[in-house]
Amino acid sequence: MRYRLLAIVFSLLLLPTQASDLYRALGEKQGIDDLMASFVLEIAADERVIEHFEKVDIERFHRMISQHVCELVGGPCVYEGANMIEVHTGMNITRSEFNAIVENLITAMEQHQLSVATQNQLLAILAEFHDEIVAR
């Protein structure tokens, strides 16, 4: 019982460190803002998905996605936007469009010379939103 409790405490102590390590690997708030700006530019140049963003306030989108990513990776930000289901309901995003957006993010991460490990950590966190985004 005692070892089980120690294991739980140890696990809880590790979680924030891992998240904050990812936050630092992404360049903290400024790095995330810059990465998301590149990501938005990649989306804007992608004819496969741009139709979903034609009526979007791009500055707000950039601010919200930067804030959300910052929070998700353990940064000091607090995401103030709607949940992913609310945001994507009615957009009818297909699996191939979702994959195109992922490609856009990978391109942006490569432009920022993020390590493959850092890219994979961020992609793993964001992949959890797949079902909240696709076919809504």
mmCIF file of C-alpha atoms in Angstrom, residues 18-100:
data_model
loop_
_atom_site.group_PDB
_atom_site.id
_atom_site.type_symbol
_atom_site.label_atom_id
_atom_site.label_comp_id
_atom_site.label_asym_id
_atom_site.label_seq_id
_atom_site.Cartn_x
_atom_site.Cartn_y
_atom_site.Cartn_z
ATOM 1 C CA GLN A 18 7.071 16.699 -18.557
ATOM 2 C CA ALA A 19 4.516 19.264 -19.651
ATOM 3 C CA SER A 20 6.721 22.197 -18.722
ATOM 4 C CA ASP A 21 9.620 20.529 -20.553
ATOM 5 C CA LEU A 22 7.482 20.496 -23.690
ATOM 6 C CA TYR A 23 6.490 24.116 -23.076
ATOM 7 C CA ARG A 24 10.190 25.025 -22.917
ATOM 8 C CA ALA A 25 11.035 22.885 -25.964
ATOM 9 C CA LEU A 26 8.426 24.824 -27.944
ATOM 10 C CA GLY A 27 10.119 28.098 -26.982
ATOM 11 C CA GLU A 28 7.685 29.021 -24.228
ATOM 12 C CA LYS A 29 4.945 31.574 -24.954
ATOM 13 C CA GLN A 30 6.834 33.460 -27.661
ATOM 14 C CA GLY A 31 7.894 30.277 -29.410
ATOM 15 C CA ILE A 32 4.330 28.958 -29.353
ATOM 16 C CA ASP A 33 2.983 32.276 -30.677
ATOM 17 C CA ASP A 34 5.560 32.224 -33.486
ATOM 18 C CA LEU A 35 4.868 28.563 -34.279
ATOM 19 C CA MET A 36 1.122 29.163 -34.428
ATOM 20 C CA ALA A 37 1.650 32.201 -36.696
ATOM 21 C CA SER A 38 3.544 29.947 -39.111
ATOM 22 C CA PHE A 39 0.825 27.327 -38.775
ATOM 23 C CA VAL A 40 -1.870 29.871 -39.661
ATOM 24 C CA LEU A 41 0.128 30.915 -42.747
ATOM 25 C CA GLU A 42 0.408 27.274 -43.815
ATOM 26 C CA ILE A 43 -3.360 26.851 -43.471
ATOM 27 C CA ALA A 44 -3.945 30.037 -45.489
ATOM 28 C CA ALA A 45 -1.888 28.629 -48.361
ATOM 29 C CA ASP A 46 -3.623 25.233 -48.333
ATOM 30 C CA GLU A 47 -6.488 24.985 -50.804
ATOM 31 C CA ARG A 48 -7.575 21.708 -49.209
ATOM 32 C CA VAL A 49 -8.746 23.456 -46.028
ATOM 33 C CA ILE A 50 -8.820 27.221 -46.526
ATOM 34 C CA GLU A 51 -12.578 27.226 -47.130
ATOM 35 C CA HIS A 52 -13.095 26.424 -43.435
ATOM 36 C CA PHE A 53 -11.218 29.596 -42.471
ATOM 37 C CA GLU A 54 -12.573 32.133 -44.983
ATOM 38 C CA LYS A 55 -14.916 33.791 -42.483
ATOM 39 C CA VAL A 56 -12.677 33.330 -39.441
ATOM 40 C CA ASP A 57 -11.170 36.248 -37.541
ATOM 41 C CA ILE A 58 -7.567 35.192 -38.164
ATOM 42 C CA GLU A 59 -6.088 37.317 -35.379
ATOM 43 C CA ARG A 60 -8.505 35.800 -32.865
ATOM 44 C CA PHE A 61 -7.873 32.305 -34.248
ATOM 45 C CA HIS A 62 -4.118 32.800 -33.834
ATOM 46 C CA ARG A 63 -4.571 34.130 -30.300
ATOM 47 C CA MET A 64 -6.916 31.305 -29.263
ATOM 48 C CA ILE A 65 -4.869 28.470 -30.761
ATOM 49 C CA SER A 66 -1.673 29.880 -29.221
ATOM 50 C CA GLN A 67 -3.390 30.150 -25.853
ATOM 51 C CA HIS A 68 -4.827 26.639 -26.122
ATOM 52 C CA VAL A 69 -1.519 25.027 -27.112
ATOM 53 C CA CYS A 70 0.298 26.939 -24.376
ATOM 54 C CA GLU A 71 -2.120 25.588 -21.771
ATOM 55 C CA LEU A 72 -2.099 22.042 -23.181
ATOM 56 C CA VAL A 73 1.697 21.780 -22.981
ATOM 57 C CA GLY A 74 1.867 23.008 -19.406
ATOM 58 C CA GLY A 75 2.528 26.687 -19.961
ATOM 59 C CA PRO A 76 1.126 29.446 -17.775
ATOM 60 C CA CYS A 77 -1.669 30.296 -20.231
ATOM 61 C CA VAL A 78 -5.364 29.741 -19.604
ATOM 62 C CA TYR A 79 -7.421 28.898 -22.682
ATOM 63 C CA GLU A 80 -10.492 31.109 -22.735
ATOM 64 C CA GLY A 81 -12.116 29.786 -25.898
ATOM 65 C CA ALA A 82 -14.929 27.351 -26.498
ATOM 66 C CA ASN A 83 -14.392 23.603 -26.338
ATOM 67 C CA MET A 84 -13.434 21.807 -29.534
ATOM 68 C CA ILE A 85 -16.876 20.324 -30.118
ATOM 69 C CA GLU A 86 -18.517 23.762 -29.952
ATOM 70 C CA VAL A 87 -15.872 25.285 -32.234
ATOM 71 C CA HIS A 88 -16.091 22.581 -34.891
ATOM 72 C CA THR A 89 -19.798 21.697 -34.908
ATOM 73 C CA GLY A 90 -21.246 22.439 -38.328
ATOM 74 C CA MET A 91 -17.851 22.578 -40.039
ATOM 75 C CA ASN A 92 -18.103 18.975 -41.270
ATOM 76 C CA ILE A 93 -14.342 18.565 -41.319
ATOM 77 C CA THR A 94 -13.350 15.346 -43.042
ATOM 78 C CA ARG A 95 -10.593 13.008 -41.974
ATOM 79 C CA SER A 96 -8.507 14.079 -44.989
ATOM 80 C CA GLU A 97 -8.977 17.757 -44.068
ATOM 81 C CA PHE A 98 -7.937 16.980 -40.504
ATOM 82 C CA ASN A 99 -4.841 15.231 -41.863
ATOM 83 C CA ALA A 100 -4.094 18.251 -44.073
#
